[in-house]
CSV table of C-alpha atoms and ligand atoms in Angstrom, one decimal:
chain,number,residue,atom,x,y,z
W,1,MET,CA,7.8,216.2,275.3
W,2,LYS,CA,11.1,217.9,275.3
W,3,GLU,CA,12.9,214.6,275.6
W,4,LYS,CA,10.8,213.1,272.8
W,5,LEU,CA,12.0,216.0,270.6
W,6,GLU,CA,15.6,215.5,271.6
W,7,GLN,CA,15.3,211.8,270.9
W,8,LEU,CA,13.8,212.4,267.5
W,9,ARG,CA,16.6,214.9,266.7
W,10,ALA,CA,19.3,212.5,267.7
W,11,GLU,CA,17.7,209.7,265.7
W,12,VAL,CA,17.4,211.8,262.6
W,13,LEU,CA,20.9,213.1,262.7
W,14,GLU,CA,22.3,209.6,263.1
W,15,ARG,CA,20.3,208.3,260.2
W,16,LEU,CA,21.4,211.3,258.0
W,17,GLU,CA,25.0,210.3,258.6
W,18,GLY,CA,24.6,206.9,257.1
W,19,ILE,CA,22.5,207.8,254.1
W,20,LYS,CA,24.1,207.3,250.7
W,21,ASP,CA,21.4,207.8,248.0
W,22,LYS,CA,18.8,210.3,247.2
W,23,LYS,CA,15.9,208.0,247.4
W,24,GLU,CA,16.7,207.0,251.0
W,25,LEU,CA,17.1,210.6,251.9
W,26,ASP,CA,13.7,211.6,250.4
W,27,GLU,CA,12.0,208.7,252.2
W,28,LEU,CA,13.5,209.7,255.5
W,29,LYS,CA,12.4,213.3,255.0
W,30,ILE,CA,8.8,212.3,254.3
W,31,LYS,CA,8.9,209.9,257.3
W,32,ILE,CA,9.9,212.8,259.6
W,33,MET,CA,8.6,216.0,258.1
W,34,GLY,CA,5.8,214.8,255.8
W,35,LYS,CA,2.0,215.3,256.5
W,36,LYS,CA,1.9,212.1,258.4
W,37,GLY,CA,5.5,212.4,259.6
W,38,GLN,CA,6.8,211.9,263.1
W,39,LEU,CA,7.3,215.6,263.8
W,40,THR,CA,3.9,216.5,262.5
W,41,GLU,CA,2.5,213.8,264.8
W,42,ILE,CA,4.2,215.5,267.7
W,43,LEU,CA,2.7,218.9,266.8
W,44,ARG,CA,-0.7,217.3,266.7
W,45,GLY,CA,-0.2,215.7,270.1
W,46,MET,CA,0.2,219.2,271.5
W,47,GLY,CA,-3.5,219.5,272.0
W,48,SER,CA,-3.3,217.4,275.0
W,49,LEU,CA,-0.8,219.6,276.7
W,50,PRO,CA,-1.8,222.1,279.3
W,51,ALA,CA,-2.4,225.5,277.7
W,52,GLU,CA,0.6,227.3,279.4
W,53,GLU,CA,3.1,224.8,278.0
W,54,ARG,CA,1.9,224.9,274.5
W,55,PRO,CA,3.8,228.1,273.3
W,56,LYS,CA,7.0,226.8,274.7
W,57,VAL,CA,6.7,223.4,273.2
W,58,GLY,CA,5.5,224.9,269.9
W,59,GLN,CA,8.6,227.0,269.8
W,60,LEU,CA,10.8,223.9,270.4
W,61,VAL,CA,9.0,221.9,267.7
W,62,ASN,CA,9.4,224.8,265.2
W,63,GLN,CA,13.1,225.2,266.1
W,64,LEU,CA,13.6,221.5,265.5
W,65,ARG,CA,11.7,221.6,262.2
W,66,GLN,CA,13.8,224.4,261.0
W,67,GLU,CA,17.0,222.7,262.0
W,68,LEU,CA,16.1,219.5,260.4
W,69,GLU,CA,15.0,221.2,257.2
W,70,GLU,CA,18.4,222.8,257.0
W,71,ARG,CA,20.1,219.5,257.7
W,72,PHE,CA,18.2,217.8,255.0
W,73,GLU,CA,19.0,220.5,252.5
W,74,LYS,CA,22.6,220.3,253.3
W,75,ALA,CA,22.7,216.5,253.0
W,76,GLU,CA,21.0,216.9,249.6
W,77,ALA,CA,23.5,219.4,248.5
W,78,VAL,CA,26.5,217.2,249.6
W,79,MET,CA,25.0,214.3,247.8
W,80,GLU,CA,24.6,216.3,244.5
W,81,GLU,CA,28.1,217.5,244.8
W,82,ASN,CA,29.4,214.0,245.2
W,83,LEU,CA,27.4,212.8,242.2
W,84,LYS,CA,28.8,215.6,240.1
W,85,LYS,CA,32.4,214.8,241.2
W,86,ALA,CA,31.9,211.1,240.4
W,87,ARG,CA,30.6,212.1,236.9
W,88,PHE,CA,33.5,214.4,236.3
W,89,ALA,CA,35.9,211.7,237.3
W,90,LEU,CA,34.3,209.3,234.8
W,91,GLU,CA,34.3,211.9,232.0
W,92,THR,CA,37.9,213.0,232.5
W,93,VAL,CA,40.0,212.7,229.3
W,94,ASP,CA,43.4,211.3,229.8
W,95,VAL,CA,45.3,213.3,227.2
W,96,THR,CA,48.4,211.1,227.7
W,97,MET,CA,46.7,208.0,226.5
W,98,PRO,CA,47.8,206.7,223.1
W,99,GLY,CA,45.4,207.5,220.2
W,100,LYS,CA,43.3,204.9,218.4
W,101,LYS,CA,44.5,204.8,214.8
W,102,LYS,CA,42.1,204.0,212.0
W,103,ARG,CA,43.7,201.8,209.4
W,104,VAL,CA,43.1,203.2,206.0
W,105,GLY,CA,42.3,200.6,203.3
W,106,GLY,CA,43.4,200.8,199.8
W,107,LEU,CA,42.3,199.6,196.4
W,108,HIS,CA,43.0,196.0,195.4
W,109,PRO,CA,45.6,196.0,192.6
W,110,LEU,CA,43.0,194.5,190.2
W,111,ASN,CA,40.6,197.4,191.0
W,112,SER,CA,43.2,200.1,190.7
W,113,VAL,CA,44.3,198.8,187.3
W,114,LEU,CA,40.7,198.4,186.3
W,115,GLU,CA,40.1,202.1,187.3
W,116,SER,CA,42.9,203.2,185.1
W,117,ILE,CA,41.5,201.1,182.2
W,118,ILE,CA,38.0,202.7,182.8
W,119,ASP,CA,39.5,206.2,182.9
W,120,ILE,CA,41.3,205.6,179.5
W,121,PHE,CA,38.2,204.3,177.7
W,122,VAL,CA,35.8,206.8,179.3
W,123,SER,CA,38.1,209.6,178.1
W,124,MET,CA,37.6,208.1,174.6
W,125,GLY,CA,33.8,208.3,174.9
W,126,PHE,CA,33.0,204.8,176.1
W,127,ASP,CA,30.3,203.9,178.6
W,128,VAL,CA,30.7,201.3,181.3
W,129,VAL,CA,28.1,198.6,181.4
W,130,ASP,CA,27.5,195.6,183.7
W,131,GLY,CA,26.5,192.0,182.9
W,132,PRO,CA,25.4,189.0,184.9
W,133,GLU,CA,27.9,186.4,186.0
W,134,VAL,CA,25.3,183.6,185.7
W,135,GLU,CA,24.6,183.6,182.0
W,136,THR,CA,22.6,181.5,179.6
W,137,ASP,CA,24.1,179.3,177.0
W,138,TYR,CA,22.6,181.7,174.5
W,139,TYR,CA,24.4,184.9,175.6
W,140,ASN,CA,27.7,183.2,176.4
W,141,PHE,CA,28.0,181.1,173.3
W,142,GLU,CA,25.2,180.8,170.8
W,143,ALA,CA,24.6,184.4,170.0
W,144,LEU,CA,28.4,184.9,169.8
W,145,ASN,CA,28.6,182.5,166.9
W,146,VAL,CA,30.0,179.7,168.9
W,147,PRO,CA,28.5,176.5,167.4
W,148,SER,CA,27.1,173.9,169.8
W,149,ASP,CA,30.0,171.5,169.1
W,150,HIS,CA,32.7,174.1,169.8
W,151,PRO,CA,35.3,172.8,172.2
W,152,ALA,CA,34.8,175.9,174.5
W,153,ARG,CA,31.5,174.4,175.6
W,154,ASP,CA,33.2,171.3,176.8
W,155,THR,CA,32.4,170.6,180.5
W,156,GLN,CA,36.2,170.8,181.1
W,157,ASP,CA,36.1,174.5,180.3
W,158,THR,CA,32.7,175.6,181.4
W,159,PHE,CA,31.0,175.5,184.7
W,160,TYR,CA,27.4,174.5,183.8
W,161,LEU,CA,24.8,175.2,186.5
W,162,THR,CA,22.0,173.6,184.5
W,163,GLU,CA,21.7,172.7,180.9
W,164,LYS,CA,20.7,176.3,180.1
W,165,PHE,CA,22.6,178.3,182.8
W,166,LEU,CA,26.3,178.5,183.3
W,167,LEU,CA,29.0,180.8,184.9
W,168,ARG,CA,30.0,183.0,182.0
W,169,THR,CA,33.4,182.0,180.5
W,170,GLN,CA,33.9,185.4,178.9
W,171,THR,CA,32.6,189.0,179.3
W,172,SER,CA,31.7,188.9,175.6
W,173,ALA,CA,28.2,188.0,176.6
W,174,ALA,CA,27.8,191.7,177.5
W,175,GLN,CA,28.2,192.6,173.8
W,176,ILE,CA,25.0,190.8,172.9
W,177,ARG,CA,23.1,192.2,175.9
W,178,THR,CA,24.2,195.7,174.9
W,179,MET,CA,23.4,195.4,171.2
W,180,GLU,CA,19.9,194.0,172.1
W,181,LYS,CA,19.2,197.1,174.1
W,182,ARG,CA,21.1,199.9,172.3
W,183,LYS,CA,21.3,201.0,168.7
W,184,PRO,CA,24.5,202.2,167.1
W,185,PRO,CA,26.6,204.3,167.6
W,186,ILE,CA,27.7,202.0,170.5
W,187,ARG,CA,30.9,202.4,172.5
W,188,ILE,CA,31.0,200.4,175.7
W,189,ILE,CA,33.3,198.5,177.9
W,190,SER,CA,32.1,195.9,180.4
W,191,PRO,CA,34.4,194.7,183.1
W,192,GLY,CA,33.8,191.6,185.3
W,193,ARG,CA,34.5,188.2,186.7
W,194,VAL,CA,34.6,185.2,184.4
W,195,TYR,CA,34.9,181.5,185.2
W,196,ARG,CA,36.6,178.5,183.7
W,197,ALA,CA,37.2,175.0,184.9
W,198,ASP,CA,41.0,175.5,184.9
W,199,GLU,CA,43.6,173.9,187.2
W,200,VAL,CA,45.1,176.5,189.6
W,201,ASP,CA,48.7,177.4,188.9
W,202,ALA,CA,50.9,180.5,188.7
W,203,THR,CA,49.2,181.8,185.6
W,204,HIS,CA,45.7,180.1,185.8
W,205,SER,CA,42.8,180.5,188.1
W,206,PRO,CA,39.2,179.2,187.7
W,207,VAL,CA,38.0,182.8,188.4
W,208,PHE,CA,39.6,185.6,186.6
W,209,HIS,CA,38.7,189.0,185.1
W,210,GLN,CA,38.1,190.5,181.7
W,211,VAL,CA,37.2,193.9,180.3
W,212,GLU,CA,35.1,193.6,177.2
W,213,GLY,CA,34.9,196.4,174.7
W,214,LEU,CA,32.6,197.0,171.8
W,215,VAL,CA,32.3,199.7,169.2
W,216,VAL,CA,29.6,199.6,166.5
W,217,ASP,CA,28.8,202.4,164.1
W,218,LYS,CA,28.7,203.2,160.4
W,219,GLY,CA,32.1,203.0,158.7
W,220,ILE,CA,34.1,201.4,161.6
W,221,THR,CA,37.2,199.7,160.3
W,222,MET,CA,40.2,197.7,161.4
W,223,CYS,CA,42.0,201.1,161.5
W,224,ASP,CA,39.8,202.2,164.3
W,225,LEU,CA,40.5,199.0,166.2
W,226,LYS,CA,44.2,199.5,165.8
W,227,GLY,CA,44.2,203.2,166.8
W,228,VAL,CA,42.1,202.7,169.9
W,229,LEU,CA,44.0,199.7,171.2
W,230,GLU,CA,47.4,201.1,170.5
W,231,GLN,CA,46.4,204.3,172.3
W,232,PHE,CA,45.1,202.1,175.2
W,233,ALA,CA,48.4,200.1,175.4
W,234,HIS,CA,50.5,203.3,175.4
W,235,GLU,CA,48.5,204.8,178.2
W,236,ILE,CA,48.8,201.7,180.3
W,237,TYR,CA,52.4,200.7,179.6
W,238,GLY,CA,53.9,204.0,178.5
W,239,PRO,CA,54.5,205.6,175.1
W,240,GLU,CA,57.8,203.8,174.4
W,241,THR,CA,55.9,200.4,174.5
W,242,LYS,CA,55.6,198.7,171.1
W,243,VAL,CA,52.3,197.1,170.2
W,244,ARG,CA,51.9,194.1,167.9
W,245,PHE,CA,48.8,192.7,166.2
W,246,ARG,CA,48.9,189.0,165.4
W,247,PRO,CA,46.3,187.2,163.3
W,248,SER,CA,44.1,184.9,165.4
W,249,PHE,CA,40.7,183.3,165.6
W,250,PHE,CA,37.6,184.0,167.6
W,251,PRO,CA,34.2,182.7,166.5
W,252,PHE,CA,32.6,186.2,167.1
W,253,THR,CA,35.1,188.3,165.1
W,254,GLU,CA,36.4,188.2,161.6
W,255,PRO,CA,39.2,189.0,161.1
W,256,SER,CA,40.5,188.4,164.6
W,257,VAL,CA,43.8,189.5,166.2
W,258,GLU,CA,45.7,189.1,169.4
W,259,VAL,CA,47.5,192.1,170.8
W,260,ASP,CA,50.9,191.9,172.4
W,261,VAL,CA,53.0,194.6,174.0
W,262,THR,CA,56.8,194.6,174.5
W,263,CYS,CA,57.7,193.3,177.9
W,264,GLY,CA,58.1,196.2,180.4
W,265,GLU,CA,60.7,194.2,182.3
W,266,CYS,CA,63.3,193.6,179.6
W,267,GLY,CA,62.0,196.0,176.9
W,268,GLY,CA,61.6,193.1,174.4
W,269,LYS,CA,64.9,191.3,174.9
W,270,GLY,CA,63.3,188.3,176.6
W,271,CYS,CA,63.3,187.6,180.3
W,272,ARG,CA,61.6,185.6,183.1
W,273,VAL,CA,58.5,187.8,183.1
W,274,CYS,CA,57.8,187.3,179.3
W,275,LYS,CA,59.1,183.8,179.4
W,276,GLY,CA,61.9,184.8,177.0
W,277,ALA,CA,59.4,186.0,174.3
W,278,GLY,CA,60.0,189.7,174.7
W,279,TRP,CA,56.3,190.2,174.2
W,280,ILE,CA,53.3,189.9,176.4
W,281,GLU,CA,49.8,189.1,175.2
W,282,ILE,CA,47.2,191.5,176.7
W,283,LEU,CA,44.0,191.1,174.8
W,284,GLY,CA,42.0,189.5,172.0
W,285,ALA,CA,40.1,191.5,169.5
W,286,GLY,CA,38.6,191.6,166.0
W,287,MET,CA,35.9,193.0,163.7
W,288,VAL,CA,32.5,192.0,165.0
W,289,HIS,CA,31.3,189.0,162.9
W,290,PRO,CA,28.3,189.8,160.7
W,291,ASN,CA,26.4,186.9,162.3
W,292,VAL,CA,26.7,188.5,165.7
W,293,LEU,CA,25.4,191.9,164.5
W,294,SER,CA,22.5,190.2,162.7
W,295,VAL,CA,21.5,188.1,165.7
W,296,CYS,CA,21.1,191.4,167.6
W,297,GLY,CA,19.0,193.0,164.9
W,298,ILE,CA,21.8,195.3,163.6
W,299,ASP,CA,22.2,195.2,159.8
W,300,PRO,CA,25.8,194.2,159.0
W,301,GLU,CA,25.4,195.8,155.5
W,302,ILE,CA,25.0,199.2,157.2
W,303,TYR,CA,27.0,198.9,160.4
W,304,THR,CA,30.4,197.5,161.3
W,305,GLY,CA,32.2,197.3,164.6
W,306,PHE,CA,35.2,196.0,166.5
W,307,ALA,CA,35.4,194.2,169.8
W,308,PHE,CA,38.1,193.3,172.3
W,309,GLY,CA,38.5,191.4,175.5
W,310,ILE,CA,41.3,192.5,177.9
W,311,GLY,CA,42.7,190.0,180.4
W,312,LEU,CA,42.7,192.1,183.5
W,313,ASP,CA,44.7,189.7,185.7
W,314,ARG,CA,47.5,189.5,183.1
W,315,LEU,CA,47.6,193.2,182.8
W,316,THR,CA,47.8,193.6,186.5
W,317,THR,CA,50.5,191.0,187.1
W,318,THR,CA,52.7,192.4,184.3
W,319,ARG,CA,52.2,196.0,185.2
W,320,HIS,CA,53.1,195.4,188.8
W,321,LYS,CA,55.6,192.7,188.2
W,322,ILE,CA,53.6,190.1,190.2
W,323,SER,CA,55.0,186.7,189.6
W,324,ASP,CA,52.0,184.5,190.6
W,325,ILE,CA,48.4,185.2,189.8
W,326,ARG,CA,47.3,183.4,193.0
W,327,LEU,CA,48.6,186.3,195.0
W,328,LEU,CA,45.7,188.4,193.6
W,329,PHE,CA,43.1,186.1,195.1
W,330,GLU,CA,44.7,185.1,198.5
W,331,ASN,CA,44.0,188.4,200.2
W,332,ASP,CA,47.2,188.3,202.2
W,333,LEU,CA,47.4,191.8,203.7
W,334,ARG,CA,51.2,191.8,203.5
W,335,PHE,CA,50.9,191.6,199.7
W,336,LEU,CA,47.9,193.9,199.3
W,337,GLU,CA,49.4,196.7,201.5
W,338,GLN,CA,52.1,197.2,199.0
W,339,PHE,CA,49.6,198.6,196.6
W,340,SER,CA,47.5,200.7,198.9
W,341,ARG,CA,49.7,203.7,199.0
A,401,DAH,N1,36.3,186.4,174.8
A,401,DAH,C1,37.6,186.2,174.4
A,401,DAH,C2,38.3,185.2,175.4
A,401,DAH,O1,37.8,185.0,176.5
A,401,DAH,C3,38.4,187.5,174.3
A,401,DAH,C4,37.9,188.3,173.2
A,401,DAH,C5,38.5,188.1,171.9
A,401,DAH,C6,36.9,189.2,173.3
A,401,DAH,C7,38.1,188.9,170.9
A,401,DAH,C8,36.5,189.9,172.2
A,401,DAH,C9,37.1,189.8,171.0
A,401,DAH,O2,35.5,190.8,172.3
A,401,DAH,O3,36.7,190.5,169.9
A,401,DAH,O4,39.3,184.7,175.1
């Protein structure tokens, strides 16, 4: 019996040496000390011993049980300690490692110029409205007093999607949508993308941007148009900039004007930026044509208004002295980063 106990002890101690994980340890513990474990079996077997030997053997068994229990406990503690150490090692922060920098993005120059345009008009009491890029022939042309044989409808200029739907060629469509929904007084701007079947070169792109403006109320005159647009030009280009109104033609305004500002590069003397003219055209405008008001259910005998369409791309290239409009659409980070500060 004594030998049997010795053998069991040696066996258990050896196994304990080699155990690496907790599950194995628990299994071994059950196998030895559990209800059906080897040590318990031995205890049970004591019944067959002569009565005088029992107390001695009993004492030995209990000693062994106590010892093994302690060993198991120790093994468990060592294991936990090792686990903890391993976890700490994993979680250690190496403060000498280089940091991960987040690159901060910036506004695209078109958007930052658009933001300043919006700020200027919002401070004058305008709302900003949105319009769809896929438009109907009605909103893009017909309601704007563009007759069906007008050259602007030529397939060379307009991307038609179907006979009825097209990619808007001008943000002016937003004027009609606004006047259908709102009654005067109206003061809105509507920025957005427009499309024309143009060849790409340094000053043309089939996709470009406009900011439409519309004011309708009782007693609005050409004076209001001039005052608002002059103020706008001064805020964008600086107070020393001269502003010029040239007679022009648009089907949806009468009279119509084009607005030029003195070239910021040469101050009006003529240079590469203004192609020698000394002036840069920034927008078209005019007094809203009575037909356009009528089509939207606004009585032109009572109300008048003015409208304008700003070329955002031109404004951006001249303000930032960008020589080629294509740079605005290529998304070359080396170019864009110059404006993100
Ligand atoms: N839609 C015109 C264009 O694309 C620009 C324009 C001119 C808009 C006069 C207007 C306006 O609202 O009154 O060339």
